[in-house]
C-alpha cells in the first residue's frame, strides 16, 4: 500500500512538472529601460520590470538598456543593449533539474548561475554555432552574425 501511495505521489509530481507553465520574469532594467517582448502569439508588449515572459517569447533589448531576466532561483540572464534572444525552454525535468535554454540571435548575454545549485541547474545558451551549457558558473556569450564568443569568468562551460 505504501508503495502504491508513493508511486501515485511520484506520478502526480511528474505530471505537474511536465504541464506546469513556467515563466521568466524581468527583474531589473537599467539605462534607457527600453525593449520589446514578442509573445508566442506575436503580440508585442513593452519590456518592463515585473513582466512575466513565457517560453517561446522573443525579447529585443533597446539601445542604452541592460535587461535582467530571472528564469529560476539562482539563474539570472543579463542581456546587453541591442541583444535579441528567445526563451526556448524553461522547465523542471523529471530528474528535478531546472532547465533553461536561451536562444541568442544577436548580441551579448551574461549568465549568472548560483554555484550552490550546480546539481539542479541545467542552463544553456543556443547560438548559431551550438549550445554553451553550464551548471553553476558565470559566463558570457556574444553573437554577431555567425561569430560566437564564449567567455568564462568562473567554473566550466561545455
Short mmCIF file of N, CA and C in Angstrom, two decimals, residues 5-80:
data_model
loop_
_atom_site.label_atom_id
_atom_site.label_comp_id
_atom_site.label_asym_id
_atom_site.label_seq_id
_atom_site.Cartn_x
_atom_site.Cartn_y
_atom_site.Cartn_z
N UNK A 5 1.02 4.34 -2.83
CA UNK A 5 0.87 5.76 -2.49
C UNK A 5 2.09 6.54 -2.96
N UNK A 6 3.27 5.97 -2.78
CA UNK A 6 4.50 6.63 -3.23
C UNK A 6 4.52 6.77 -4.74
N UNK A 7 4.08 5.73 -5.45
CA UNK A 7 4.03 5.76 -6.92
C UNK A 7 3.05 6.83 -7.39
N UNK A 8 1.90 6.92 -6.75
CA UNK A 8 0.90 7.93 -7.13
C UNK A 8 1.46 9.33 -6.88
N UNK A 9 2.12 9.52 -5.75
CA UNK A 9 2.73 10.82 -5.44
C UNK A 9 3.79 11.18 -6.47
N UNK A 10 4.65 10.23 -6.85
CA UNK A 10 5.69 10.47 -7.84
C UNK A 10 5.08 10.84 -9.19
N UNK A 11 4.07 10.08 -9.62
CA UNK A 11 3.45 10.35 -10.92
C UNK A 11 2.75 11.71 -10.93
N UNK A 12 2.10 12.07 -9.83
CA UNK A 12 1.45 13.38 -9.81
C UNK A 12 2.47 14.51 -9.85
N UNK A 13 3.61 14.33 -9.18
CA UNK A 13 4.67 15.35 -9.24
C UNK A 13 5.24 15.44 -10.64
N UNK A 14 5.40 14.30 -11.30
CA UNK A 14 5.91 14.28 -12.67
C UNK A 14 4.96 14.99 -13.61
N UNK A 15 3.68 14.69 -13.52
CA UNK A 15 2.69 15.33 -14.39
C UNK A 15 2.64 16.83 -14.11
N UNK A 16 2.69 17.21 -12.85
CA UNK A 16 2.67 18.64 -12.50
C UNK A 16 3.87 19.36 -13.10
N UNK A 17 5.06 18.76 -13.00
CA UNK A 17 6.25 19.43 -13.52
C UNK A 17 6.24 19.49 -15.04
N UNK A 18 5.69 18.47 -15.69
CA UNK A 18 5.66 18.45 -17.15
C UNK A 18 4.68 19.49 -17.69
N UNK A 19 3.52 19.63 -17.01
CA UNK A 19 2.50 20.51 -17.53
C UNK A 19 2.49 21.90 -16.91
N UNK A 20 3.35 22.14 -15.95
CA UNK A 20 3.41 23.47 -15.33
C UNK A 20 3.96 24.48 -16.34
N UNK A 21 3.24 25.57 -16.48
CA UNK A 21 3.69 26.60 -17.41
C UNK A 21 4.68 27.50 -16.68
N UNK A 22 5.93 27.36 -16.99
CA UNK A 22 6.97 28.17 -16.36
C UNK A 22 7.07 29.49 -17.11
N UNK A 23 7.31 30.55 -16.36
CA UNK A 23 7.55 31.84 -16.97
C UNK A 23 8.78 32.46 -16.33
N UNK A 24 9.49 33.23 -17.14
CA UNK A 24 10.62 34.01 -16.64
C UNK A 24 10.07 35.37 -16.22
N UNK A 25 10.90 36.14 -15.52
CA UNK A 25 10.45 37.45 -15.08
C UNK A 25 11.57 38.47 -15.27
N UNK A 26 11.22 39.60 -15.84
CA UNK A 26 12.17 40.71 -15.94
C UNK A 26 12.26 41.33 -14.54
N UNK A 27 13.45 41.24 -13.94
CA UNK A 27 13.58 41.70 -12.55
C UNK A 27 14.27 43.06 -12.43
N UNK A 28 14.92 43.49 -13.51
CA UNK A 28 15.60 44.78 -13.46
C UNK A 28 15.91 45.25 -14.87
N UNK A 29 15.86 46.56 -15.08
CA UNK A 29 16.31 47.18 -16.32
C UNK A 29 17.06 48.43 -15.93
N UNK A 30 18.20 48.66 -16.59
CA UNK A 30 18.97 49.86 -16.31
C UNK A 30 19.14 50.65 -17.61
N UNK A 31 19.60 51.88 -17.46
CA UNK A 31 19.81 52.73 -18.63
C UNK A 31 18.50 53.27 -19.16
N UNK A 32 18.34 53.23 -20.47
CA UNK A 32 17.16 53.79 -21.13
C UNK A 32 15.89 53.01 -20.80
N UNK A 33 16.03 51.79 -20.33
CA UNK A 33 14.90 50.92 -19.96
C UNK A 33 13.89 50.76 -21.08
N UNK A 34 14.41 50.40 -22.26
CA UNK A 34 13.52 50.16 -23.39
C UNK A 34 13.75 48.77 -23.95
N UNK A 35 12.72 48.23 -24.53
CA UNK A 35 12.79 46.92 -25.15
C UNK A 35 11.39 46.46 -25.52
N UNK A 36 11.34 45.42 -26.33
CA UNK A 36 10.07 44.86 -26.78
C UNK A 36 10.10 43.36 -26.53
N UNK A 37 8.98 42.84 -26.06
CA UNK A 37 8.80 41.40 -25.89
C UNK A 37 7.74 40.96 -26.89
N UNK A 38 8.10 40.02 -27.76
CA UNK A 38 7.17 39.44 -28.72
C UNK A 38 6.69 38.12 -28.12
N UNK A 39 5.44 38.10 -27.70
CA UNK A 39 4.88 36.90 -27.09
C UNK A 39 4.68 35.82 -28.13
N UNK A 40 4.51 34.56 -27.71
CA UNK A 40 4.35 33.47 -28.69
C UNK A 40 3.20 33.68 -29.67
N UNK A 41 2.17 34.44 -29.27
CA UNK A 41 1.05 34.70 -30.20
C UNK A 41 1.32 35.92 -31.09
N UNK A 42 2.57 36.41 -31.10
CA UNK A 42 3.04 37.55 -31.89
C UNK A 42 2.58 38.89 -31.36
N UNK A 43 1.95 38.93 -30.19
CA UNK A 43 1.61 40.19 -29.54
C UNK A 43 2.89 40.87 -29.08
N UNK A 44 2.98 42.18 -29.28
CA UNK A 44 4.13 42.96 -28.83
C UNK A 44 3.76 43.70 -27.56
N UNK A 45 4.64 43.57 -26.54
CA UNK A 45 4.44 44.34 -25.31
C UNK A 45 5.76 44.99 -24.94
N UNK A 46 5.71 46.18 -24.34
CA UNK A 46 6.96 46.81 -23.93
C UNK A 46 7.60 46.03 -22.79
N UNK A 47 8.90 45.89 -22.83
CA UNK A 47 9.63 45.23 -21.74
C UNK A 47 9.56 46.15 -20.53
N UNK A 48 9.27 45.56 -19.38
CA UNK A 48 9.20 46.35 -18.15
C UNK A 48 9.51 45.46 -16.95
N UNK A 49 9.99 46.07 -15.89
CA UNK A 49 10.30 45.34 -14.67
C UNK A 49 9.01 44.71 -14.14
N UNK A 50 9.10 43.43 -13.79
CA UNK A 50 7.94 42.70 -13.28
C UNK A 50 7.19 41.91 -14.33
N UNK A 51 7.48 42.16 -15.61
CA UNK A 51 6.78 41.46 -16.68
C UNK A 51 7.14 39.98 -16.66
N UNK A 52 6.12 39.12 -16.66
CA UNK A 52 6.34 37.68 -16.76
C UNK A 52 6.37 37.30 -18.24
N UNK A 53 7.41 36.56 -18.61
CA UNK A 53 7.68 36.25 -20.01
C UNK A 53 7.60 34.73 -20.21
N UNK A 54 6.71 34.26 -21.08
CA UNK A 54 6.55 32.81 -21.27
C UNK A 54 7.59 32.22 -22.21
N UNK A 55 7.70 30.92 -22.16
CA UNK A 55 8.54 30.19 -23.11
C UNK A 55 8.01 30.49 -24.52
N UNK A 56 8.92 30.68 -25.45
CA UNK A 56 8.56 31.00 -26.83
C UNK A 56 8.58 32.48 -27.13
N UNK A 57 8.74 33.31 -26.10
CA UNK A 57 8.78 34.76 -26.31
C UNK A 57 10.16 35.18 -26.81
N UNK A 58 10.18 36.20 -27.66
CA UNK A 58 11.40 36.79 -28.18
C UNK A 58 11.55 38.17 -27.55
N UNK A 59 12.74 38.48 -27.06
CA UNK A 59 12.98 39.75 -26.39
C UNK A 59 14.04 40.53 -27.17
N UNK A 60 13.73 41.79 -27.49
CA UNK A 60 14.69 42.71 -28.10
C UNK A 60 14.99 43.78 -27.05
N UNK A 61 16.26 43.88 -26.68
CA UNK A 61 16.67 44.86 -25.67
C UNK A 61 17.01 46.16 -26.40
N UNK A 62 16.41 47.25 -25.94
CA UNK A 62 16.60 48.54 -26.58
C UNK A 62 18.00 49.10 -26.38
N UNK A 63 18.35 50.07 -27.22
CA UNK A 63 19.64 50.74 -27.12
C UNK A 63 19.77 51.43 -25.78
N UNK A 64 20.96 51.36 -25.21
CA UNK A 64 21.22 52.00 -23.94
C UNK A 64 20.57 51.31 -22.75
N UNK A 65 20.13 50.06 -22.93
CA UNK A 65 19.42 49.33 -21.89
C UNK A 65 20.15 48.04 -21.54
N UNK A 66 20.09 47.67 -20.29
CA UNK A 66 20.56 46.36 -19.83
C UNK A 66 19.36 45.72 -19.14
N UNK A 67 19.04 44.48 -19.52
CA UNK A 67 17.85 43.79 -19.01
C UNK A 67 18.27 42.56 -18.21
N UNK A 68 17.68 42.38 -17.03
CA UNK A 68 17.97 41.26 -16.15
C UNK A 68 16.74 40.36 -16.11
N UNK A 69 16.91 39.09 -16.50
CA UNK A 69 15.81 38.13 -16.59
C UNK A 69 16.07 36.96 -15.65
N UNK A 70 15.11 36.66 -14.78
CA UNK A 70 15.23 35.53 -13.86
C UNK A 70 14.37 34.39 -14.38
N UNK A 71 14.99 33.24 -14.58
CA UNK A 71 14.23 32.07 -15.01
C UNK A 71 13.87 31.20 -13.82
N UNK A 72 14.85 30.78 -13.05
CA UNK A 72 14.65 30.04 -11.81
C UNK A 72 15.48 30.72 -10.74
N UNK A 73 15.23 30.39 -9.48
CA UNK A 73 16.04 30.92 -8.38
C UNK A 73 17.49 30.54 -8.63
N UNK A 74 18.38 31.53 -8.65
CA UNK A 74 19.80 31.28 -8.90
C UNK A 74 20.18 31.28 -10.37
N UNK A 75 19.25 31.60 -11.27
CA UNK A 75 19.54 31.70 -12.71
C UNK A 75 19.12 33.08 -13.20
N UNK A 76 20.12 33.94 -13.41
CA UNK A 76 19.86 35.29 -13.90
C UNK A 76 20.59 35.46 -15.23
N UNK A 77 19.84 35.89 -16.24
CA UNK A 77 20.40 36.20 -17.55
C UNK A 77 20.42 37.71 -17.70
N UNK A 78 21.59 38.26 -18.02
CA UNK A 78 21.73 39.70 -18.22
C UNK A 78 21.95 39.93 -19.71
N UNK A 79 21.04 40.66 -20.33
CA UNK A 79 21.13 40.94 -21.77
C UNK A 79 21.56 42.39 -21.97
N UNK A 80 22.58 42.56 -22.79
CA UNK A 80 23.11 43.90 -23.07
C UNK A 80 22.27 44.58 -24.16
#
